[in-house]
JSON list of C-alpha atoms in Angstrom, two decimals:
[
{"chain": "E", "resi": 1, "resn": "UNK", "atom": "CA", "xyz": [9.61, 12.88, -3.35]},
{"chain": "E", "resi": 2, "resn": "UNK", "atom": "CA", "xyz": [9.25, 12.11, -7.03]},
{"chain": "E", "resi": 3, "resn": "UNK", "atom": "CA", "xyz": [11.27, 12.62, -10.14]},
{"chain": "E", "resi": 4, "resn": "UNK", "atom": "CA", "xyz": [10.29, 15.60, -12.25]},
{"chain": "E", "resi": 5, "resn": "UNK", "atom": "CA", "xyz": [6.85, 15.01, -13.76]},
{"chain": "E", "resi": 6, "resn": "UNK", "atom": "CA", "xyz": [6.64, 11.44, -12.46]},
{"chain": "E", "resi": 7, "resn": "UNK", "atom": "CA", "xyz": [3.96, 9.99, -10.21]},
{"chain": "E", "resi": 8, "resn": "UNK", "atom": "CA", "xyz": [5.18, 6.85, -8.48]},
{"chain": "E", "resi": 9, "resn": "UNK", "atom": "CA", "xyz": [3.23, 4.40, -6.34]},
{"chain": "E", "resi": 10, "resn": "UNK", "atom": "CA", "xyz": [3.15, 5.02, -2.61]},
{"chain": "E", "resi": 11, "resn": "UNK", "atom": "CA", "xyz": [5.49, 2.05, -2.22]},
{"chain": "E", "resi": 12, "resn": "UNK", "atom": "CA", "xyz": [8.04, 3.51, -4.65]},
{"chain": "E", "resi": 13, "resn": "UNK", "atom": "CA", "xyz": [7.77, 6.94, -3.01]},
{"chain": "E", "resi": 14, "resn": "UNK", "atom": "CA", "xyz": [8.52, 5.32, 0.36]},
{"chain": "E", "resi": 15, "resn": "UNK", "atom": "CA", "xyz": [11.50, 3.41, -1.06]},
{"chain": "E", "resi": 16, "resn": "UNK", "atom": "CA", "xyz": [12.96, 6.54, -2.67]},
{"chain": "E", "resi": 17, "resn": "UNK", "atom": "CA", "xyz": [12.50, 8.51, 0.56]},
{"chain": "E", "resi": 18, "resn": "UNK", "atom": "CA", "xyz": [14.27, 5.76, 2.49]},
{"chain": "E", "resi": 19, "resn": "UNK", "atom": "CA", "xyz": [17.15, 5.66, -0.01]},
{"chain": "E", "resi": 20, "resn": "UNK", "atom": "CA", "xyz": [17.53, 9.47, 0.12]},
{"chain": "E", "resi": 21, "resn": "UNK", "atom": "CA", "xyz": [17.64, 9.40, 3.93]},
{"chain": "E", "resi": 22, "resn": "UNK", "atom": "CA", "xyz": [20.20, 6.58, 3.85]},
{"chain": "E", "resi": 23, "resn": "UNK", "atom": "CA", "xyz": [22.37, 8.49, 1.35]},
{"chain": "E", "resi": 24, "resn": "UNK", "atom": "CA", "xyz": [22.14, 11.62, 3.55]},
{"chain": "E", "resi": 25, "resn": "UNK", "atom": "CA", "xyz": [23.31, 9.64, 6.57]},
{"chain": "E", "resi": 26, "resn": "UNK", "atom": "CA", "xyz": [26.03, 7.57, 4.88]},
{"chain": "E", "resi": 27, "resn": "UNK", "atom": "CA", "xyz": [27.54, 10.46, 2.90]},
{"chain": "E", "resi": 28, "resn": "UNK", "atom": "CA", "xyz": [26.78, 13.11, 5.55]},
{"chain": "E", "resi": 29, "resn": "UNK", "atom": "CA", "xyz": [25.20, 15.43, 2.97]},
{"chain": "E", "resi": 30, "resn": "UNK", "atom": "CA", "xyz": [22.10, 17.63, 2.79]},
{"chain": "E", "resi": 31, "resn": "UNK", "atom": "CA", "xyz": [18.73, 16.39, 1.60]},
{"chain": "E", "resi": 32, "resn": "UNK", "atom": "CA", "xyz": [19.05, 18.40, -1.64]},
{"chain": "E", "resi": 33, "resn": "UNK", "atom": "CA", "xyz": [22.42, 16.83, -2.49]},
{"chain": "E", "resi": 34, "resn": "UNK", "atom": "CA", "xyz": [21.11, 13.36, -1.62]},
{"chain": "E", "resi": 35, "resn": "UNK", "atom": "CA", "xyz": [18.02, 13.89, -3.84]},
{"chain": "E", "resi": 36, "resn": "UNK", "atom": "CA", "xyz": [20.22, 15.07, -6.70]},
{"chain": "E", "resi": 37, "resn": "UNK", "atom": "CA", "xyz": [22.44, 12.01, -6.25]},
{"chain": "E", "resi": 38, "resn": "UNK", "atom": "CA", "xyz": [19.51, 9.55, -6.15]},
{"chain": "E", "resi": 39, "resn": "UNK", "atom": "CA", "xyz": [17.70, 11.04, -9.14]},
{"chain": "E", "resi": 40, "resn": "UNK", "atom": "CA", "xyz": [20.69, 11.72, -11.39]},
{"chain": "E", "resi": 41, "resn": "UNK", "atom": "CA", "xyz": [23.36, 9.11, -10.72]},
{"chain": "E", "resi": 42, "resn": "UNK", "atom": "CA", "xyz": [21.76, 6.20, -12.60]},
{"chain": "E", "resi": 43, "resn": "UNK", "atom": "CA", "xyz": [21.14, 4.05, -9.53]},
{"chain": "E", "resi": 44, "resn": "UNK", "atom": "CA", "xyz": [19.25, 0.79, -9.85]},
{"chain": "E", "resi": 45, "resn": "UNK", "atom": "CA", "xyz": [17.09, 0.36, -6.75]},
{"chain": "E", "resi": 46, "resn": "UNK", "atom": "CA", "xyz": [15.56, -3.00, -5.93]},
{"chain": "E", "resi": 47, "resn": "UNK", "atom": "CA", "xyz": [12.53, -3.08, -3.67]},
{"chain": "E", "resi": 48, "resn": "UNK", "atom": "CA", "xyz": [10.31, -5.65, -1.99]},
{"chain": "E", "resi": 49, "resn": "UNK", "atom": "CA", "xyz": [7.11, -4.63, -3.81]},
{"chain": "E", "resi": 50, "resn": "UNK", "atom": "CA", "xyz": [4.85, -7.37, -5.11]},
{"chain": "E", "resi": 51, "resn": "UNK", "atom": "CA", "xyz": [3.44, -5.75, -8.25]},
{"chain": "E", "resi": 52, "resn": "UNK", "atom": "CA", "xyz": [0.19, -7.76, -8.05]},
{"chain": "E", "resi": 53, "resn": "UNK", "atom": "CA", "xyz": [-0.47, -6.69, -4.45]},
{"chain": "E", "resi": 54, "resn": "UNK", "atom": "CA", "xyz": [0.52, -3.08, -5.18]},
{"chain": "E", "resi": 55, "resn": "UNK", "atom": "CA", "xyz": [-1.78, -2.94, -8.23]},
{"chain": "E", "resi": 56, "resn": "UNK", "atom": "CA", "xyz": [-4.67, -4.35, -6.19]},
{"chain": "E", "resi": 57, "resn": "UNK", "atom": "CA", "xyz": [-4.12, -1.81, -3.40]},
{"chain": "E", "resi": 58, "resn": "UNK", "atom": "CA", "xyz": [-4.02, 1.05, -5.88]},
{"chain": "E", "resi": 59, "resn": "UNK", "atom": "CA", "xyz": [-7.18, -0.17, -7.61]},
{"chain": "E", "resi": 60, "resn": "UNK", "atom": "CA", "xyz": [-9.05, -0.60, -4.33]},
{"chain": "E", "resi": 61, "resn": "UNK", "atom": "CA", "xyz": [-7.93, 2.74, -2.88]},
{"chain": "E", "resi": 62, "resn": "UNK", "atom": "CA", "xyz": [-9.24, 4.59, -5.96]},
{"chain": "E", "resi": 63, "resn": "UNK", "atom": "CA", "xyz": [-12.76, 3.25, -5.31]},
{"chain": "E", "resi": 64, "resn": "UNK", "atom": "CA", "xyz": [-15.16, 6.03, -4.44]},
{"chain": "E", "resi": 65, "resn": "UNK", "atom": "CA", "xyz": [-17.20, 3.80, -2.14]},
{"chain": "E", "resi": 66, "resn": "UNK", "atom": "CA", "xyz": [-14.66, 4.31, 0.66]},
{"chain": "E", "resi": 67, "resn": "UNK", "atom": "CA", "xyz": [-14.67, 8.10, 0.47]},
{"chain": "E", "resi": 68, "resn": "UNK", "atom": "CA", "xyz": [-17.26, 9.59, 2.81]},
{"chain": "E", "resi": 69, "resn": "UNK", "atom": "CA", "xyz": [-17.66, 13.33, 3.23]},
{"chain": "E", "resi": 70, "resn": "UNK", "atom": "CA", "xyz": [-16.63, 14.75, 6.59]},
{"chain": "E", "resi": 71, "resn": "UNK", "atom": "CA", "xyz": [-19.26, 16.02, 9.02]},
{"chain": "E", "resi": 72, "resn": "UNK", "atom": "CA", "xyz": [-17.37, 17.89, 11.75]},
{"chain": "E", "resi": 73, "resn": "UNK", "atom": "CA", "xyz": [-16.95, 21.60, 11.08]},
{"chain": "E", "resi": 74, "resn": "UNK", "atom": "CA", "xyz": [-14.60, 24.31, 12.24]},
{"chain": "E", "resi": 75, "resn": "UNK", "atom": "CA", "xyz": [-16.02, 27.41, 13.94]},
{"chain": "E", "resi": 76, "resn": "UNK", "atom": "CA", "xyz": [-16.06, 29.22, 10.58]},
{"chain": "E", "resi": 77, "resn": "UNK", "atom": "CA", "xyz": [-18.27, 26.48, 9.08]},
{"chain": "E", "resi": 78, "resn": "UNK", "atom": "CA", "xyz": [-15.61, 24.81, 6.93]},
{"chain": "E", "resi": 79, "resn": "UNK", "atom": "CA", "xyz": [-15.15, 21.05, 7.16]},
{"chain": "E", "resi": 80, "resn": "UNK", "atom": "CA", "xyz": [-12.45, 19.81, 9.54]},
{"chain": "E", "resi": 81, "resn": "UNK", "atom": "CA", "xyz": [-11.91, 16.80, 7.33]},
{"chain": "E", "resi": 82, "resn": "UNK", "atom": "CA", "xyz": [-12.84, 16.94, 3.67]},
{"chain": "E", "resi": 83, "resn": "UNK", "atom": "CA", "xyz": [-13.43, 13.19, 3.63]},
{"chain": "E", "resi": 84, "resn": "UNK", "atom": "CA", "xyz": [-12.41, 9.89, 5.15]},
{"chain": "E", "resi": 85, "resn": "UNK", "atom": "CA", "xyz": [-8.86, 8.70, 4.69]},
{"chain": "E", "resi": 86, "resn": "UNK", "atom": "CA", "xyz": [-6.85, 5.53, 5.09]},
{"chain": "E", "resi": 87, "resn": "UNK", "atom": "CA", "xyz": [-3.40, 4.08, 4.75]},
{"chain": "E", "resi": 88, "resn": "UNK", "atom": "CA", "xyz": [-2.19, 0.49, 4.53]},
{"chain": "E", "resi": 89, "resn": "UNK", "atom": "CA", "xyz": [1.11, -1.34, 4.42]},
{"chain": "E", "resi": 90, "resn": "UNK", "atom": "CA", "xyz": [0.99, -5.03, 3.50]},
{"chain": "E", "resi": 91, "resn": "UNK", "atom": "CA", "xyz": [3.79, -7.06, 5.04]},
{"chain": "E", "resi": 92, "resn": "UNK", "atom": "CA", "xyz": [4.75, -10.59, 3.98]},
{"chain": "E", "resi": 93, "resn": "UNK", "atom": "CA", "xyz": [4.73, -12.36, 7.33]},
{"chain": "E", "resi": 94, "resn": "UNK", "atom": "CA", "xyz": [7.30, -14.92, 6.16]},
{"chain": "E", "resi": 95, "resn": "UNK", "atom": "CA", "xyz": [9.98, -12.41, 5.12]},
{"chain": "E", "resi": 96, "resn": "UNK", "atom": "CA", "xyz": [8.98, -9.22, 6.92]},
{"chain": "E", "resi": 97, "resn": "UNK", "atom": "CA", "xyz": [9.12, -7.38, 3.57]},
{"chain": "E", "resi": 98, "resn": "UNK", "atom": "CA", "xyz": [6.69, -4.58, 2.80]},
{"chain": "E", "resi": 99, "resn": "UNK", "atom": "CA", "xyz": [5.09, -5.83, -0.42]},
{"chain": "E", "resi": 100, "resn": "UNK", "atom": "CA", "xyz": [2.47, -3.14, -0.95]},
{"chain": "E", "resi": 101, "resn": "UNK", "atom": "CA", "xyz": [1.63, 0.36, 0.27]},
{"chain": "E", "resi": 102, "resn": "UNK", "atom": "CA", "xyz": [-1.42, 2.57, -0.11]},
{"chain": "E", "resi": 103, "resn": "UNK", "atom": "CA", "xyz": [-1.04, 5.98, 1.46]},
{"chain": "E", "resi": 104, "resn": "UNK", "atom": "CA", "xyz": [-4.41, 7.61, 0.84]},
{"chain": "E", "resi": 105, "resn": "UNK", "atom": "CA", "xyz": [-7.86, 7.18, -0.64]},
{"chain": "E", "resi": 106, "resn": "UNK", "atom": "CA", "xyz": [-8.61, 8.43, -4.14]},
{"chain": "E", "resi": 107, "resn": "UNK", "atom": "CA", "xyz": [-6.46, 8.97, -7.21]},
{"chain": "E", "resi": 108, "resn": "UNK", "atom": "CA", "xyz": [-2.77, 9.50, -6.36]},
{"chain": "E", "resi": 109, "resn": "UNK", "atom": "CA", "xyz": [-1.43, 12.62, -8.04]},
{"chain": "E", "resi": 110, "resn": "UNK", "atom": "CA", "xyz": [2.24, 13.24, -7.34]},
{"chain": "E", "resi": 111, "resn": "UNK", "atom": "CA", "xyz": [4.01, 12.83, -4.04]},
{"chain": "E", "resi": 112, "resn": "UNK", "atom": "CA", "xyz": [2.14, 13.72, -0.93]},
{"chain": "E", "resi": 113, "resn": "UNK", "atom": "CA", "xyz": [1.31, 12.62, 2.55]},
{"chain": "E", "resi": 114, "resn": "UNK", "atom": "CA", "xyz": [1.62, 8.85, 2.89]},
{"chain": "E", "resi": 115, "resn": "UNK", "atom": "CA", "xyz": [-0.60, 7.71, 5.73]},
{"chain": "E", "resi": 116, "resn": "UNK", "atom": "CA", "xyz": [0.89, 4.22, 5.66]},
{"chain": "E", "resi": 117, "resn": "UNK", "atom": "CA", "xyz": [4.49, 5.32, 6.24]},
{"chain": "E", "resi": 118, "resn": "UNK", "atom": "CA", "xyz": [4.47, 8.88, 7.57]},
{"chain": "E", "resi": 119, "resn": "UNK", "atom": "CA", "xyz": [1.54, 8.98, 9.98]},
{"chain": "E", "resi": 120, "resn": "UNK", "atom": "CA", "xyz": [1.98, 8.05, 13.61]},
{"chain": "E", "resi": 121, "resn": "UNK", "atom": "CA", "xyz": [-1.02, 6.08, 14.75]},
{"chain": "E", "resi": 122, "resn": "UNK", "atom": "CA", "xyz": [-2.27, 3.86, 17.53]},
{"chain": "E", "resi": 123, "resn": "UNK", "atom": "CA", "xyz": [-2.42, 0.17, 16.75]},
{"chain": "E", "resi": 124, "resn": "UNK", "atom": "CA", "xyz": [-5.82, -0.08, 18.40]},
{"chain": "E", "resi": 125, "resn": "UNK", "atom": "CA", "xyz": [-7.28, -3.52, 18.82]},
{"chain": "E", "resi": 126, "resn": "UNK", "atom": "CA", "xyz": [-5.33, -4.96, 15.90]},
{"chain": "E", "resi": 127, "resn": "UNK", "atom": "CA", "xyz": [-2.45, -5.60, 18.29]},
{"chain": "E", "resi": 128, "resn": "UNK", "atom": "CA", "xyz": [-4.50, -7.72, 20.74]},
{"chain": "E", "resi": 129, "resn": "UNK", "atom": "CA", "xyz": [-3.91, -11.07, 19.02]},
{"chain": "E", "resi": 130, "resn": "UNK", "atom": "CA", "xyz": [-0.14, -10.44, 18.89]},
{"chain": "E", "resi": 131, "resn": "UNK", "atom": "CA", "xyz": [0.43, -8.72, 22.22]},
{"chain": "E", "resi": 132, "resn": "UNK", "atom": "CA", "xyz": [-2.10, -10.49, 24.44]},
{"chain": "E", "resi": 133, "resn": "UNK", "atom": "CA", "xyz": [-3.69, -13.61, 23.02]},
{"chain": "E", "resi": 134, "resn": "UNK", "atom": "CA", "xyz": [-0.71, -15.26, 21.26]},
{"chain": "E", "resi": 135, "resn": "UNK", "atom": "CA", "xyz": [1.70, -15.04, 24.24]},
{"chain": "E", "resi": 136, "resn": "UNK", "atom": "CA", "xyz": [-1.00, -16.30, 26.62]},
{"chain": "E", "resi": 137, "resn": "UNK", "atom": "CA", "xyz": [-1.73, -19.23, 24.30]},
{"chain": "E", "resi": 138, "resn": "UNK", "atom": "CA", "xyz": [1.97, -19.97, 23.89]},
{"chain": "E", "resi": 139, "resn": "UNK", "atom": "CA", "xyz": [2.58, -19.91, 27.65]},
{"chain": "E", "resi": 140, "resn": "UNK", "atom": "CA", "xyz": [-0.53, -22.07, 28.16]},
{"chain": "E", "resi": 141, "resn": "UNK", "atom": "CA", "xyz": [-2.12, -19.44, 30.39]},
{"chain": "E", "resi": 142, "resn": "UNK", "atom": "CA", "xyz": [-5.26, -19.65, 28.26]},
{"chain": "E", "resi": 143, "resn": "UNK", "atom": "CA", "xyz": [-6.77, -21.90, 25.60]},
{"chain": "E", "resi": 144, "resn": "UNK", "atom": "CA", "xyz": [-9.34, -20.97, 22.94]},
{"chain": "E", "resi": 145, "resn": "UNK", "atom": "CA", "xyz": [-11.98, -22.34, 25.35]},
{"chain": "E", "resi": 146, "resn": "UNK", "atom": "CA", "xyz": [-10.88, -20.25, 28.36]},
{"chain": "E", "resi": 147, "resn": "UNK", "atom": "CA", "xyz": [-13.75, -18.04, 29.52]},
{"chain": "E", "resi": 148, "resn": "UNK", "atom": "CA", "xyz": [-13.88, -14.62, 31.12]},
{"chain": "E", "resi": 149, "resn": "UNK", "atom": "CA", "xyz": [-16.83, -12.69, 32.45]},
{"chain": "E", "resi": 150, "resn": "UNK", "atom": "CA", "xyz": [-17.52, -9.76, 30.11]},
{"chain": "E", "resi": 151, "resn": "UNK", "atom": "CA", "xyz": [-18.26, -6.84, 32.42]},
{"chain": "E", "resi": 152, "resn": "UNK", "atom": "CA", "xyz": [-16.81, -3.42, 33.21]},
{"chain": "E", "resi": 153, "resn": "UNK", "atom": "CA", "xyz": [-13.64, -3.88, 35.26]},
{"chain": "E", "resi": 154, "resn": "UNK", "atom": "CA", "xyz": [-11.57, -1.37, 37.21]},
{"chain": "E", "resi": 155, "resn": "UNK", "atom": "CA", "xyz": [-7.97, -2.59, 37.51]},
{"chain": "E", "resi": 156, "resn": "UNK", "atom": "CA", "xyz": [-6.92, 0.38, 39.65]},
{"chain": "E", "resi": 157, "resn": "UNK", "atom": "CA", "xyz": [-4.34, 2.98, 38.78]},
{"chain": "E", "resi": 158, "resn": "UNK", "atom": "CA", "xyz": [-6.91, 4.73, 36.56]},
{"chain": "E", "resi": 159, "resn": "UNK", "atom": "CA", "xyz": [-6.99, 1.70, 34.20]},
{"chain": "E", "resi": 160, "resn": "UNK", "atom": "CA", "xyz": [-10.60, 0.95, 33.31]},
{"chain": "E", "resi": 161, "resn": "UNK", "atom": "CA", "xyz": [-10.71, -0.61, 29.84]},
{"chain": "E", "resi": 162, "resn": "UNK", "atom": "CA", "xyz": [-14.09, -0.61, 28.17]},
{"chain": "E", "resi": 163, "resn": "UNK", "atom": "CA", "xyz": [-15.74, -2.38, 25.30]},
{"chain": "E", "resi": 164, "resn": "UNK", "atom": "CA", "xyz": [-16.37, -0.53, 22.06]},
{"chain": "E", "resi": 165, "resn": "UNK", "atom": "CA", "xyz": [-19.56, 1.47, 22.58]},
{"chain": "E", "resi": 166, "resn": "UNK", "atom": "CA", "xyz": [-19.45, 0.74, 26.32]},
{"chain": "E", "resi": 167, "resn": "UNK", "atom": "CA", "xyz": [-21.66, -2.36, 25.97]},
{"chain": "E", "resi": 168, "resn": "UNK", "atom": "CA", "xyz": [-20.98, -5.51, 27.97]},
{"chain": "E", "resi": 169, "resn": "UNK", "atom": "CA", "xyz": [-22.47, -8.96, 27.56]},
{"chain": "E", "resi": 170, "resn": "UNK", "atom": "CA", "xyz": [-22.51, -9.51, 31.35]},
{"chain": "E", "resi": 171, "resn": "UNK", "atom": "CA", "xyz": [-21.94, -13.20, 30.79]},
{"chain": "E", "resi": 172, "resn": "UNK", "atom": "CA", "xyz": [-19.05, -15.54, 30.06]},
{"chain": "E", "resi": 173, "resn": "UNK", "atom": "CA", "xyz": [-17.20, -15.23, 26.74]},
{"chain": "E", "resi": 174, "resn": "UNK", "atom": "CA", "xyz": [-14.49, -17.66, 25.63]},
{"chain": "E", "resi": 175, "resn": "UNK", "atom": "CA", "xyz": [-11.28, -16.55, 23.93]},
{"chain": "E", "resi": 176, "resn": "UNK", "atom": "CA", "xyz": [-12.44, -17.89, 20.56]},
{"chain": "E", "resi": 177, "resn": "UNK", "atom": "CA", "xyz": [-15.59, -15.71, 20.72]},
{"chain": "E", "resi": 178, "resn": "UNK", "atom": "CA", "xyz": [-13.64, -12.76, 22.13]},
{"chain": "E", "resi": 179, "resn": "UNK", "atom": "CA", "xyz": [-11.32, -12.77, 19.11]},
{"chain": "E", "resi": 180, "resn": "UNK", "atom": "CA", "xyz": [-14.26, -12.79, 16.73]},
{"chain": "E", "resi": 181, "resn": "UNK", "atom": "CA", "xyz": [-16.14, -9.87, 18.38]},
{"chain": "E", "resi": 182, "resn": "UNK", "atom": "CA", "xyz": [-13.29, -7.77, 19.75]},
{"chain": "E", "resi": 183, "resn": "UNK", "atom": "CA", "xyz": [-12.90, -4.38, 18.09]}
]
């Protein structure tokens, strides 16, 4: 959602969308009425954006070096994915505020799909330090020097986690090393 003829940052787009949805809910009105209210009632909206972080995200996401042409093709020969894509939300860990958002690679032109706020995605291995390592350290179940044997393991119940690429060291790896090589 953008104002007529205006291209906002992904962060501002996300804030406006959130405000419109809040207005819809609080006033029990349609999206169109809420959009009209937000865009034409002279509201002043304060956000958590850090303009330096947002500017850096926008600059970096415009870089062509991250855009790689897709390879997989549909049956008719057209590309499934025109090129690589990405999204990022930067959160200030002290406040929990979203201070920067980049919703797609390349030049942003108008409102569109925001991969940082609209896409449902798996956390992947990025959650390991928070979900697994930190609680185990806090509960003193492990230390950075705790070692585990790096080999394929079947935990039963059809749970057979595997290393990226299926490669195992077949030797002992401590938690410190695990965190540095885990993907």
